[in-house]
Amino acid sequence: MQWEVKIKRDRMEGEEERLNEEDIKTIEEVGAISFRAIDKAKEMAKPGMKLVELADGVEKFVRDSGFDIAFPINLSVNVEAAHYTPSLMDERTIGEKDVMKIDFGAARDGLLGDCALTVDFSGENQDLVEASNNALENAVSMVRAGAKVRDIGKEIERTIKSMGFSPVMNLGGHGVGRHDLHADLFIPNYDNGSDDELEEGKVIAIEPFATTGRGMITEGDTCEIYSFNGEAGVRSQGARQVLAEISSKYPSEPFAARWLSNIIPSKFGLYAAIQELVRSGALEPYPTLIEVSKGLVSQAEVSMLVEKDGCKVLTK
Ligand code: MN
Ligand code: MN
């Protein structure tokens, strides 16, 4: 998942701490289970399967393994680049020719995993999938303390263009802090001229997106992922119930609307309550992100710990 088009929440600012040895052990475990989860999703996913069944199954796997969830599983299909997660009672199924991005992460003690892969169900878009995979591999080989993010972005762009596709310019990698999936650093998928450098001991995620389209995303008109901004005055009983649930269960990490079906089982009632909370400012919405020229999109992502002379990939 990524957040480049959103304004950074300032709630967690000032929490610049270095990971100690125990944290590193924990984030390695979080990374390993995050990778197992997307690998399992890839194994489970078949044309005709309901997206909501896949999402519920993989999220349950992480919870049953004793971990929390960093963000709802993103199952963005074809022209959707990111941030689609199934709705409550979602009827969508996987299509024979779909190109599906599976982007997910586990969490423990606020330490987060973030990784993604792309499944090409027809086998007709293998080059597109390979473009983001190769770009990721080349980018990871450049990671070391002091590496410039613009040079990594330049290599991602070069790799994707060499295969005849475009990088998505307004999505990219990022730092990963405690309880903060969008820590300060932005790692572009092109040379953006930034002087930012990678720092030893920091966790980052790199995520090239390749597309057959122009390489820009915009917000679509569906939204299934939200995060808690803070308390706000709301009138309806439904909105108050949802607010109480979110502020206690999902105070930091993003959540999916369908996770609240135990509070309001009616789809209409649940989405009405959520809309009221968005209008009041209590919730931040993360709409589905769509490629502007309706190009197919592939994505590959890993999280890693930056080291003096290289990096340790965590989501493997
Ligand atoms: Mn991600
Ligand atoms: Mn990410």
mmCIF file of C-alpha atoms and ligand atoms in Angstrom:
data_model
loop_
_atom_site.group_PDB
_atom_site.id
_atom_site.type_symbol
_atom_site.label_atom_id
_atom_site.label_comp_id
_atom_site.label_asym_id
_atom_site.label_seq_id
_atom_site.Cartn_x
_atom_site.Cartn_y
_atom_site.Cartn_z
ATOM 1 C CA MET A 1 0.000 0.000 0.000
ATOM 2 C CA GLN A 2 1.225 3.550 -0.426
ATOM 3 C CA TRP A 3 0.121 7.045 0.459
ATOM 4 C CA GLU A 4 1.845 9.507 -1.850
ATOM 5 C CA VAL A 5 -1.348 11.283 -2.872
ATOM 6 C CA LYS A 6 -2.372 11.794 0.751
ATOM 7 C CA ILE A 7 -1.222 14.405 3.196
ATOM 8 C CA LYS A 8 0.846 12.827 5.922
ATOM 9 C CA ARG A 9 -0.999 12.466 9.192
ATOM 10 C CA ASP A 10 0.928 14.267 11.923
ATOM 11 C CA ARG A 11 -0.385 12.192 14.811
ATOM 12 C CA MET A 12 2.728 10.026 15.069
ATOM 13 C CA GLU A 13 5.316 12.720 14.473
ATOM 14 C CA GLY A 14 8.258 12.857 16.844
ATOM 15 C CA GLU A 15 8.375 9.091 17.024
ATOM 16 C CA GLU A 16 11.785 8.826 15.334
ATOM 17 C CA GLU A 17 13.290 5.954 17.207
ATOM 18 C CA ARG A 18 15.895 3.468 16.166
ATOM 19 C CA LEU A 19 14.973 -0.183 16.142
ATOM 20 C CA ASN A 20 16.700 -2.201 18.873
ATOM 21 C CA GLU A 21 17.749 -5.846 18.490
ATOM 22 C CA GLU A 22 14.410 -7.164 19.702
ATOM 23 C CA ASP A 23 12.523 -4.866 17.278
ATOM 24 C CA ILE A 24 14.629 -6.151 14.383
ATOM 25 C CA LYS A 25 13.791 -9.747 15.341
ATOM 26 C CA THR A 26 10.097 -8.798 15.473
ATOM 27 C CA ILE A 27 10.108 -6.961 12.143
ATOM 28 C CA GLU A 28 11.822 -9.958 10.518
ATOM 29 C CA GLU A 29 8.972 -12.162 11.784
ATOM 30 C CA VAL A 30 6.408 -9.604 10.591
ATOM 31 C CA GLY A 31 8.102 -9.498 7.182
ATOM 32 C CA ALA A 32 8.180 -13.284 6.862
ATOM 33 C CA ILE A 33 4.476 -13.692 7.662
ATOM 34 C CA SER A 34 3.606 -10.767 5.339
ATOM 35 C CA PHE A 35 5.348 -12.538 2.464
ATOM 36 C CA ARG A 36 3.736 -15.890 3.342
ATOM 37 C CA ALA A 37 0.345 -14.152 3.261
ATOM 38 C CA ILE A 38 0.722 -12.706 -0.265
ATOM 39 C CA ASP A 39 2.238 -15.982 -1.472
ATOM 40 C CA LYS A 40 -0.743 -17.843 -0.012
ATOM 41 C CA ALA A 41 -3.133 -15.375 -1.656
ATOM 42 C CA LYS A 42 -1.431 -16.043 -4.994
ATOM 43 C CA GLU A 43 -1.907 -19.798 -4.482
ATOM 44 C CA MET A 44 -5.576 -19.421 -3.467
ATOM 45 C CA ALA A 45 -6.606 -16.971 -6.198
ATOM 46 C CA LYS A 46 -8.391 -18.535 -9.190
ATOM 47 C CA PRO A 47 -10.697 -17.071 -11.852
ATOM 48 C CA GLY A 48 -14.312 -17.223 -10.657
ATOM 49 C CA MET A 49 -13.373 -16.864 -6.981
ATOM 50 C CA LYS A 50 -15.012 -14.037 -5.038
ATOM 51 C CA LEU A 51 -12.505 -11.326 -4.074
ATOM 52 C CA VAL A 52 -14.075 -11.039 -0.624
ATOM 53 C CA GLU A 53 -13.496 -14.748 0.015
ATOM 54 C CA LEU A 54 -9.806 -14.340 -0.874
ATOM 55 C CA ALA A 55 -9.464 -11.208 1.277
ATOM 56 C CA ASP A 56 -11.187 -12.711 4.332
ATOM 57 C CA GLY A 57 -9.163 -15.939 4.022
ATOM 58 C CA VAL A 58 -5.750 -14.266 3.829
ATOM 59 C CA GLU A 59 -6.487 -11.742 6.577
ATOM 60 C CA LYS A 60 -7.694 -14.606 8.803
ATOM 61 C CA PHE A 61 -4.451 -16.492 8.089
ATOM 62 C CA VAL A 62 -2.406 -13.569 9.470
ATOM 63 C CA ARG A 63 -4.634 -13.122 12.548
ATOM 64 C CA ASP A 64 -4.661 -16.888 13.242
ATOM 65 C CA SER A 65 -0.848 -16.834 13.052
ATOM 66 C CA GLY A 66 -0.859 -14.431 16.013
ATOM 67 C CA PHE A 67 -0.103 -11.198 14.160
ATOM 68 C CA ASP A 68 -2.026 -7.972 13.667
ATOM 69 C CA ILE A 69 -2.754 -6.496 10.247
ATOM 70 C CA ALA A 70 -0.909 -3.407 9.007
ATOM 71 C CA PHE A 71 -3.644 -2.489 6.483
ATOM 72 C CA PRO A 72 -6.535 -4.295 4.729
ATOM 73 C CA ILE A 73 -5.404 -6.546 1.895
ATOM 74 C CA ASN A 74 -5.413 -4.588 -1.383
ATOM 75 C CA LEU A 75 -6.713 -6.647 -4.334
ATOM 76 C CA SER A 76 -6.574 -4.048 -7.091
ATOM 77 C CA VAL A 77 -7.479 -5.366 -10.530
ATOM 78 C CA ASN A 78 -6.434 -4.239 -14.065
ATOM 79 C CA VAL A 79 -6.671 -0.405 -14.281
ATOM 80 C CA GLU A 80 -6.915 -0.133 -10.496
ATOM 81 C CA ALA A 81 -3.369 0.543 -9.280
ATOM 82 C CA ALA A 82 -3.954 0.378 -5.532
ATOM 83 C CA HIS A 83 -6.315 0.674 -2.557
ATOM 84 C CA TYR A 84 -9.127 -1.608 -3.707
ATOM 85 C CA THR A 85 -10.224 -3.955 -0.964
ATOM 86 C CA PRO A 86 -13.515 -5.881 -1.197
ATOM 87 C CA SER A 87 -16.640 -4.300 0.256
ATOM 88 C CA LEU A 88 -19.024 -5.971 2.679
ATOM 89 C CA MET A 89 -20.862 -8.724 0.731
ATOM 90 C CA ASP A 90 -18.816 -7.861 -2.379
ATOM 91 C CA GLU A 91 -20.041 -9.790 -5.439
ATOM 92 C CA ARG A 92 -16.924 -9.200 -7.572
ATOM 93 C CA THR A 93 -15.123 -12.319 -8.799
ATOM 94 C CA ILE A 94 -11.703 -12.803 -10.365
ATOM 95 C CA GLY A 95 -11.894 -12.648 -14.181
ATOM 96 C CA GLU A 96 -10.118 -15.044 -16.569
ATOM 97 C CA LYS A 97 -7.912 -12.234 -17.945
ATOM 98 C CA ASP A 98 -7.431 -10.153 -14.808
ATOM 99 C CA VAL A 99 -4.128 -8.634 -13.751
ATOM 100 C CA MET A 100 -4.408 -8.504 -9.955
ATOM 101 C CA LYS A 101 -2.103 -6.775 -7.517
ATOM 102 C CA ILE A 102 -1.973 -8.420 -4.066
ATOM 103 C CA ASP A 103 -0.580 -5.859 -1.595
ATOM 104 C CA PHE A 104 -0.631 -6.660 2.118
ATOM 105 C CA GLY A 105 1.262 -6.536 5.416
ATOM 106 C CA ALA A 106 1.183 -7.990 8.906
ATOM 107 C CA ALA A 107 1.992 -6.042 12.082
ATOM 108 C CA ARG A 108 3.184 -6.609 15.649
ATOM 109 C CA ASP A 109 3.904 -3.993 18.329
ATOM 110 C CA GLY A 110 3.358 -1.310 15.691
ATOM 111 C CA LEU A 111 6.081 -2.745 13.460
ATOM 112 C CA LEU A 112 4.659 -3.113 9.965
ATOM 113 C CA GLY A 113 5.201 -5.274 6.886
ATOM 114 C CA ASP A 114 4.367 -4.076 3.372
ATOM 115 C CA CYS A 115 4.819 -6.215 0.250
ATOM 116 C CA ALA A 116 3.080 -6.876 -3.045
ATOM 117 C CA LEU A 117 3.076 -9.063 -6.136
ATOM 118 C CA THR A 118 1.029 -9.240 -9.330
ATOM 119 C CA VAL A 119 -0.878 -12.256 -10.664
ATOM 120 C CA ASP A 120 -1.557 -12.431 -14.417
ATOM 121 C CA PHE A 121 -4.380 -14.970 -14.746
ATOM 122 C CA SER A 122 -4.360 -15.272 -18.564
ATOM 123 C CA GLY A 123 -0.580 -15.296 -18.996
ATOM 124 C CA GLU A 124 -1.000 -12.607 -21.670
ATOM 125 C CA ASN A 125 0.638 -9.870 -19.593
ATOM 126 C CA GLN A 126 3.812 -11.576 -18.402
ATOM 127 C CA ASP A 127 6.033 -8.765 -19.782
ATOM 128 C CA LEU A 128 4.099 -6.181 -17.785
ATOM 129 C CA VAL A 129 4.501 -8.263 -14.611
ATOM 130 C CA GLU A 130 8.183 -8.808 -15.346
ATOM 131 C CA ALA A 131 8.719 -5.064 -15.834
ATOM 132 C CA SER A 132 7.774 -4.232 -12.230
ATOM 133 C CA ASN A 133 9.551 -7.354 -10.906
ATOM 134 C CA ASN A 134 12.795 -6.487 -12.735
ATOM 135 C CA ALA A 135 12.548 -2.841 -11.697
ATOM 136 C CA LEU A 136 12.205 -3.923 -8.060
ATOM 137 C CA GLU A 137 15.140 -6.317 -8.298
ATOM 138 C CA ASN A 138 17.371 -3.658 -9.864
ATOM 139 C CA ALA A 139 16.275 -1.055 -7.315
ATOM 140 C CA VAL A 140 16.909 -3.342 -4.316
ATOM 141 C CA SER A 141 20.442 -4.066 -5.609
ATOM 142 C CA MET A 142 21.178 -0.316 -5.277
ATOM 143 C CA VAL A 143 19.975 0.039 -1.672
ATOM 144 C CA ARG A 144 22.678 0.980 0.844
ATOM 145 C CA ALA A 145 23.199 3.788 3.346
ATOM 146 C CA GLY A 146 23.771 7.011 1.406
ATOM 147 C CA ALA A 147 22.101 5.885 -1.830
ATOM 148 C CA LYS A 148 20.047 8.708 -3.371
ATOM 149 C CA VAL A 149 16.327 8.054 -3.883
ATOM 150 C CA ARG A 150 16.478 9.824 -7.280
ATOM 151 C CA ASP A 151 19.069 7.317 -8.535
ATOM 152 C CA ILE A 152 16.874 4.415 -7.447
ATOM 153 C CA GLY A 153 13.900 6.055 -9.167
ATOM 154 C CA LYS A 154 15.941 6.592 -12.326
ATOM 155 C CA GLU A 155 16.835 2.876 -12.455
ATOM 156 C CA ILE A 156 13.181 1.887 -11.910
ATOM 157 C CA GLU A 157 12.102 4.154 -14.789
ATOM 158 C CA ARG A 158 14.912 2.902 -17.057
ATOM 159 C CA THR A 159 14.040 -0.754 -16.427
ATOM 160 C CA ILE A 160 10.309 -0.310 -17.005
ATOM 161 C CA LYS A 161 10.758 1.811 -20.146
ATOM 162 C CA SER A 162 13.309 -0.655 -21.567
ATOM 163 C CA MET A 163 10.489 -3.221 -21.596
ATOM 164 C CA GLY A 164 8.098 -0.878 -23.386
ATOM 165 C CA PHE A 165 5.961 0.265 -20.432
ATOM 166 C CA SER A 166 5.621 3.413 -18.312
ATOM 167 C CA PRO A 167 6.330 3.750 -14.594
ATOM 168 C CA VAL A 168 3.501 5.225 -12.539
ATOM 169 C CA MET A 169 4.926 8.638 -11.649
ATOM 170 C CA ASN A 170 2.685 9.576 -8.732
ATOM 171 C CA LEU A 171 3.026 6.384 -6.719
ATOM 172 C CA GLY A 172 6.185 5.182 -5.027
ATOM 173 C CA GLY A 173 8.054 3.653 -2.140
ATOM 174 C CA HIS A 174 8.346 5.107 1.329
ATOM 175 C CA GLY A 175 9.866 4.861 4.768
ATOM 176 C CA VAL A 176 8.118 2.534 7.220
ATOM 177 C CA GLY A 177 8.008 3.755 10.814
ATOM 178 C CA ARG A 178 6.367 2.378 13.922
ATOM 179 C CA HIS A 179 2.586 2.688 13.469
ATOM 180 C CA ASP A 180 3.365 4.765 10.378
ATOM 181 C CA LEU A 181 3.071 3.240 6.928
ATOM 182 C CA HIS A 182 4.135 6.540 5.380
ATOM 183 C CA ALA A 183 7.226 7.637 7.261
ATOM 184 C CA ASP A 184 8.935 10.734 5.877
ATOM 185 C CA LEU A 185 10.904 9.348 2.958
ATOM 186 C CA PHE A 186 9.425 9.085 -0.567
ATOM 187 C CA ILE A 187 11.141 6.799 -3.098
ATOM 188 C CA PRO A 188 9.981 7.750 -6.594
ATOM 189 C CA ASN A 189 9.562 5.494 -9.619
ATOM 190 C CA TYR A 190 11.521 8.030 -11.756
ATOM 191 C CA ASP A 191 14.296 10.595 -11.241
ATOM 192 C CA ASN A 192 12.441 13.316 -9.331
ATOM 193 C CA GLY A 193 15.582 15.355 -8.597
ATOM 194 C CA SER A 194 15.376 14.773 -4.830
ATOM 195 C CA ASP A 195 18.577 14.885 -2.754
ATOM 196 C CA ASP A 196 17.097 12.536 -0.154
ATOM 197 C CA GLU A 197 19.358 9.659 0.822
ATOM 198 C CA LEU A 198 18.704 6.306 2.460
ATOM 199 C CA GLU A 199 19.799 6.027 6.081
ATOM 200 C CA GLU A 200 21.345 3.022 7.792
ATOM 201 C CA GLY A 201 18.996 1.273 10.227
ATOM 202 C CA LYS A 202 15.792 2.585 8.633
ATOM 203 C CA VAL A 203 13.057 0.367 7.210
ATOM 204 C CA ILE A 204 11.858 1.259 3.706
ATOM 205 C CA ALA A 205 9.498 -0.178 1.090
ATOM 206 C CA ILE A 206 10.230 0.077 -2.642
ATOM 207 C CA GLU A 207 7.299 -0.459 -5.015
ATOM 208 C CA PRO A 208 7.626 0.004 -8.770
ATOM 209 C CA PHE A 209 4.350 0.160 -10.707
ATOM 210 C CA ALA A 210 4.457 -0.475 -14.485
ATOM 211 C CA THR A 211 1.581 0.318 -16.831
ATOM 212 C CA THR A 212 0.503 0.075 -20.449
ATOM 213 C CA GLY A 213 -1.033 3.548 -19.938
ATOM 214 C CA ARG A 214 0.349 7.063 -19.403
ATOM 215 C CA GLY A 215 1.676 6.393 -15.930
ATOM 216 C CA MET A 216 -0.483 8.602 -13.734
ATOM 217 C CA ILE A 217 -3.132 7.597 -11.224
ATOM 218 C CA THR A 218 -6.142 9.449 -9.943
ATOM 219 C CA GLU A 219 -8.767 8.751 -7.296
ATOM 220 C CA GLY A 220 -11.661 6.542 -8.412
ATOM 221 C CA ASP A 221 -15.195 6.794 -7.076
ATOM 222 C CA THR A 222 -15.137 3.798 -4.743
ATOM 223 C CA CYS A 223 -13.632 3.801 -1.259
ATOM 224 C CA GLU A 224 -13.309 0.832 1.080
ATOM 225 C CA ILE A 225 -10.247 1.775 3.193
ATOM 226 C CA TYR A 226 -10.233 4.384 5.955
ATOM 227 C CA SER A 227 -8.173 5.411 8.945
ATOM 228 C CA PHE A 228 -9.089 7.075 12.233
ATOM 229 C CA ASN A 229 -8.278 10.794 12.410
ATOM 230 C CA GLY A 230 -9.695 11.622 15.828
ATOM 231 C CA GLU A 231 -12.927 12.053 17.734
ATOM 232 C CA ALA A 232 -15.679 14.176 16.182
ATOM 233 C CA GLY A 233 -19.284 14.956 17.051
ATOM 234 C CA VAL A 234 -21.715 12.730 15.139
ATOM 235 C CA ARG A 235 -25.469 12.430 15.529
ATOM 236 C CA SER A 236 -26.620 9.021 14.427
ATOM 237 C CA GLN A 237 -26.389 6.004 16.676
ATOM 238 C CA GLY A 238 -24.741 4.005 13.865
ATOM 239 C CA ALA A 239 -21.936 6.524 13.407
ATOM 240 C CA ARG A 240 -21.363 6.660 17.185
ATOM 241 C CA GLN A 241 -21.158 2.853 17.360
ATOM 242 C CA VAL A 242 -18.697 2.690 14.473
ATOM 243 C CA LEU A 243 -16.581 5.477 15.991
ATOM 244 C CA ALA A 244 -16.384 3.648 19.340
ATOM 245 C CA GLU A 245 -15.284 0.447 17.594
ATOM 246 C CA ILE A 246 -12.648 2.139 15.428
ATOM 247 C CA SER A 247 -11.133 4.291 18.157
ATOM 248 C CA SER A 248 -10.616 1.205 20.328
ATOM 249 C CA LYS A 249 -9.717 -1.434 17.723
ATOM 250 C CA TYR A 250 -8.096 0.469 14.843
ATOM 251 C CA PRO A 251 -6.715 3.704 16.348
ATOM 252 C CA SER A 252 -3.560 3.801 14.171
ATOM 253 C CA GLU A 253 -3.615 1.473 11.185
ATOM 254 C CA PRO A 254 -6.058 1.671 8.248
ATOM 255 C CA PHE A 255 -9.130 -0.590 8.298
ATOM 256 C CA ALA A 256 -11.671 -1.924 5.792
ATOM 257 C CA ALA A 257 -15.377 -1.085 5.896
ATOM 258 C CA ARG A 258 -16.183 -4.820 5.763
ATOM 259 C CA TRP A 259 -14.345 -5.336 9.096
ATOM 260 C CA LEU A 260 -17.220 -3.485 10.803
ATOM 261 C CA SER A 261 -20.028 -5.870 9.837
ATOM 262 C CA ASN A 262 -20.220 -7.061 13.476
ATOM 263 C CA ILE A 263 -21.189 -3.489 14.475
ATOM 264 C CA ILE A 264 -23.665 -2.783 11.644
ATOM 265 C CA PRO A 265 -24.574 -5.877 9.622
ATOM 266 C CA SER A 266 -26.665 -3.970 7.055
ATOM 267 C CA LYS A 267 -24.547 -2.813 4.119
ATOM 268 C CA PHE A 268 -26.626 0.340 3.620
ATOM 269 C CA GLY A 269 -26.498 1.247 7.323
ATOM 270 C CA LEU A 270 -22.755 0.643 7.592
ATOM 271 C CA TYR A 271 -21.789 2.784 4.595
ATOM 272 C CA ALA A 272 -24.159 5.567 5.698
ATOM 273 C CA ALA A 273 -22.476 5.629 9.117
ATOM 274 C CA ILE A 274 -19.014 5.691 7.497
ATOM 275 C CA GLN A 275 -20.025 8.570 5.204
ATOM 276 C CA GLU A 276 -21.217 10.558 8.202
ATOM 277 C CA LEU A 277 -17.861 9.964 9.912
ATOM 278 C CA VAL A 278 -15.898 11.039 6.806
ATOM 279 C CA ARG A 279 -17.946 14.267 6.585
ATOM 280 C CA SER A 280 -17.341 14.978 10.280
ATOM 281 C CA GLY A 281 -13.573 14.558 9.835
ATOM 282 C CA ALA A 282 -13.298 11.506 12.112
ATOM 283 C CA LEU A 283 -12.192 9.264 9.234
ATOM 284 C CA GLU A 284 -9.638 9.695 6.469
ATOM 285 C CA PRO A 285 -10.786 7.979 3.238
ATOM 286 C CA TYR A 286 -8.355 6.195 0.900
ATOM 287 C CA PRO A 287 -10.224 5.859 -2.415
ATOM 288 C CA THR A 288 -9.292 3.271 -5.026
ATOM 289 C CA LEU A 289 -6.506 4.634 -7.268
ATOM 290 C CA ILE A 290 -7.067 4.258 -11.027
ATOM 291 C CA GLU A 291 -4.651 4.693 -13.946
ATOM 292 C CA VAL A 292 -5.884 7.838 -15.750
ATOM 293 C CA SER A 293 -5.677 6.441 -19.301
ATOM 294 C CA LYS A 294 -7.171 3.070 -18.234
ATOM 295 C CA GLY A 295 -3.880 1.230 -18.700
ATOM 296 C CA LEU A 296 -3.258 -2.155 -17.088
ATOM 297 C CA VAL A 297 -1.035 -1.843 -14.000
ATOM 298 C CA SER A 298 1.455 -4.252 -12.397
ATOM 299 C CA GLN A 299 3.239 -3.778 -9.059
ATOM 300 C CA ALA A 300 6.020 -5.441 -7.076
ATOM 301 C CA GLU A 301 7.019 -4.450 -3.541
ATOM 302 C CA VAL A 302 9.301 -5.537 -0.715
ATOM 303 C CA SER A 303 10.191 -3.988 2.644
ATOM 304 C CA MET A 304 13.835 -3.922 3.716
ATOM 305 C CA LEU A 305 16.201 -2.728 6.419
ATOM 306 C CA VAL A 306 18.856 -0.341 5.058
ATOM 307 C CA GLU A 307 22.385 -1.406 5.996
ATOM 308 C CA LYS A 308 25.802 0.225 5.573
ATOM 309 C CA ASP A 309 26.699 -1.704 2.407
ATOM 310 C CA GLY A 310 23.355 -3.091 1.262
ATOM 311 C CA CYS A 311 20.052 -4.125 2.777
ATOM 312 C CA LYS A 312 18.231 -6.965 4.438
ATOM 313 C CA VAL A 313 14.967 -7.802 2.647
ATOM 314 C CA LEU A 314 12.331 -8.421 5.356
ATOM 315 C CA THR A 315 9.313 -9.580 3.341
ATOM 316 C CA LYS A 316 10.667 -12.872 2.010
HETATM 317 MN MN MN B 1 2.072 -2.040 -0.231
HETATM 318 MN MN MN B 2 3.978 0.454 0.294
#
